[in-house]
Amino acid sequence: MAHAAPTAPRRHRQMADTTHLSKSEMALPLLLGLVYGVYAAFMKRQTGPVDAGNVFYGILCGALFAACLIALARIGPRLKRELHAAAYGAFAGIAFGYLYSLTDHSVLRSVGIALAVAAGVGLAAFYRYYTRED
């Protein structure tokens, strides 16, 4: 008599509701956008005095970062897992590479670091989406 091994219960989602994000799903991208904006303004300041231009620059960078994360959260579940992981990898690589370029290192070094971050985040995201299929 053959018996199947018990498996952990899984929650089955119908279709991912990408038309509306709840307040809790918006909190993380907004918080990360705030941190990114503050860090970008700090790096742009280069130990000089804080002025209105630095504050505006930080707000702009943080708002763009948060908007991209929210767009990925809405569009990502509709994509195949490979494209979903690649989108997060590309976003992380671009975001990190831009911050690294503010430190006055060479463009080639910024691109190399950004590609390494993008590959790492893309592989980690692919692993997560591959092991948690719905």
XYZ file of C-alpha atoms in Angstrom:
134
model
C 0.000 0.000 0.000
C 1.555 3.317 -1.076
C 1.127 6.419 0.972
C 1.887 9.938 -0.093
C 4.113 12.001 2.118
C 2.257 14.780 3.891
C 2.938 18.245 2.614
C 2.576 21.613 4.227
C -0.732 23.305 3.531
C -0.471 26.003 0.912
C -2.508 29.081 0.470
C -3.840 29.268 -3.054
C -4.339 32.708 -4.449
C -6.824 33.247 -7.180
C -5.392 35.973 -9.378
C -3.124 38.518 -7.786
C -5.134 41.659 -7.210
C -2.869 44.223 -8.800
C -5.444 46.981 -9.101
C -5.168 48.060 -5.473
C -2.372 48.057 -2.946
C -3.277 48.209 0.724
C -1.752 50.709 3.119
C 0.544 48.076 4.581
C 1.820 47.167 1.098
C 2.520 50.846 0.421
C 4.364 51.435 3.704
C 7.536 49.508 2.822
C 8.154 51.163 -0.582
C 7.529 54.588 0.927
C 9.870 53.923 3.840
C 12.572 52.576 1.522
C 12.067 55.602 -0.740
C 12.565 57.893 2.238
C 15.785 56.135 3.236
C 17.035 56.157 -0.374
C 16.248 59.859 -0.761
C 17.992 60.821 2.475
C 21.052 58.776 1.550
C 21.165 60.203 -1.989
C 20.922 63.765 -0.635
C 23.668 62.983 1.879
C 25.947 61.606 -0.836
C 25.236 64.546 -3.162
C 26.008 67.041 -0.392
C 29.661 65.895 -0.167
C 30.150 67.231 3.404
C 29.024 70.716 2.429
C 26.194 72.662 4.016
C 22.612 71.463 3.620
C 20.689 73.720 1.267
C 17.330 73.679 -0.489
C 18.820 72.017 -3.566
C 19.984 69.011 -1.538
C 16.607 68.662 0.139
C 14.778 68.835 -3.200
C 17.229 66.342 -4.704
C 16.604 63.889 -1.847
C 12.840 64.245 -2.157
C 13.001 63.711 -5.913
C 15.246 60.622 -5.641
C 13.131 59.133 -2.867
C 9.866 59.738 -4.740
C 11.206 58.135 -7.934
C 12.560 55.156 -5.984
C 9.238 54.629 -4.180
C 7.233 55.040 -7.403
C 9.334 52.390 -9.150
C 8.943 49.986 -6.220
C 5.179 50.502 -6.168
C 5.019 49.914 -9.931
C 7.019 46.687 -9.518
C 4.688 45.576 -6.739
C 1.667 46.122 -8.986
C 3.053 44.766 -12.250
C 5.393 42.072 -10.919
C 2.827 39.393 -10.003
C 1.542 39.396 -13.603
C 4.979 38.560 -15.014
C 6.569 35.154 -15.336
C 8.925 34.358 -12.484
C 12.022 34.886 -14.644
C 10.940 38.340 -15.771
C 9.736 39.207 -12.275
C 13.142 38.343 -10.812
C 14.957 40.142 -13.628
C 12.872 43.278 -13.038
C 13.795 43.375 -9.355
C 17.427 42.642 -10.195
C 17.579 45.426 -12.763
C 15.891 47.859 -10.392
C 18.278 47.043 -7.537
C 21.311 47.271 -9.818
C 20.272 50.629 -11.243
C 19.420 52.053 -7.824
C 22.645 50.877 -6.206
C 24.772 51.853 -9.200
C 23.367 55.373 -9.141
C 24.125 55.779 -5.450
C 27.615 54.421 -6.014
C 28.176 56.860 -8.873
C 27.557 59.747 -6.462
C 30.774 58.827 -4.612
C 32.940 60.128 -7.507
C 34.325 56.735 -8.495
C 34.808 55.826 -12.145
C 31.887 54.968 -14.349
C 33.266 51.494 -15.069
C 33.523 50.708 -11.376
C 29.953 51.944 -10.809
C 28.710 49.762 -13.659
C 30.622 46.732 -12.381
C 29.239 47.105 -8.857
C 25.738 47.665 -10.254
C 25.946 44.514 -12.388
C 27.118 42.478 -9.414
C 24.240 43.758 -7.270
C 21.747 43.185 -10.080
C 22.931 39.610 -10.587
C 22.791 38.852 -6.866
C 19.337 40.322 -6.347
C 18.037 38.731 -9.552
C 19.281 35.284 -8.529
C 17.893 35.634 -5.007
C 14.525 36.796 -6.346
C 14.420 33.967 -8.885
C 15.176 31.445 -6.146
C 12.401 32.889 -4.002
C 9.841 32.868 -6.817
C 10.910 29.412 -8.019
C 10.592 27.785 -4.586
C 7.303 29.477 -3.757
C 5.257 28.805 -6.858
C 1.519 29.357 -6.703
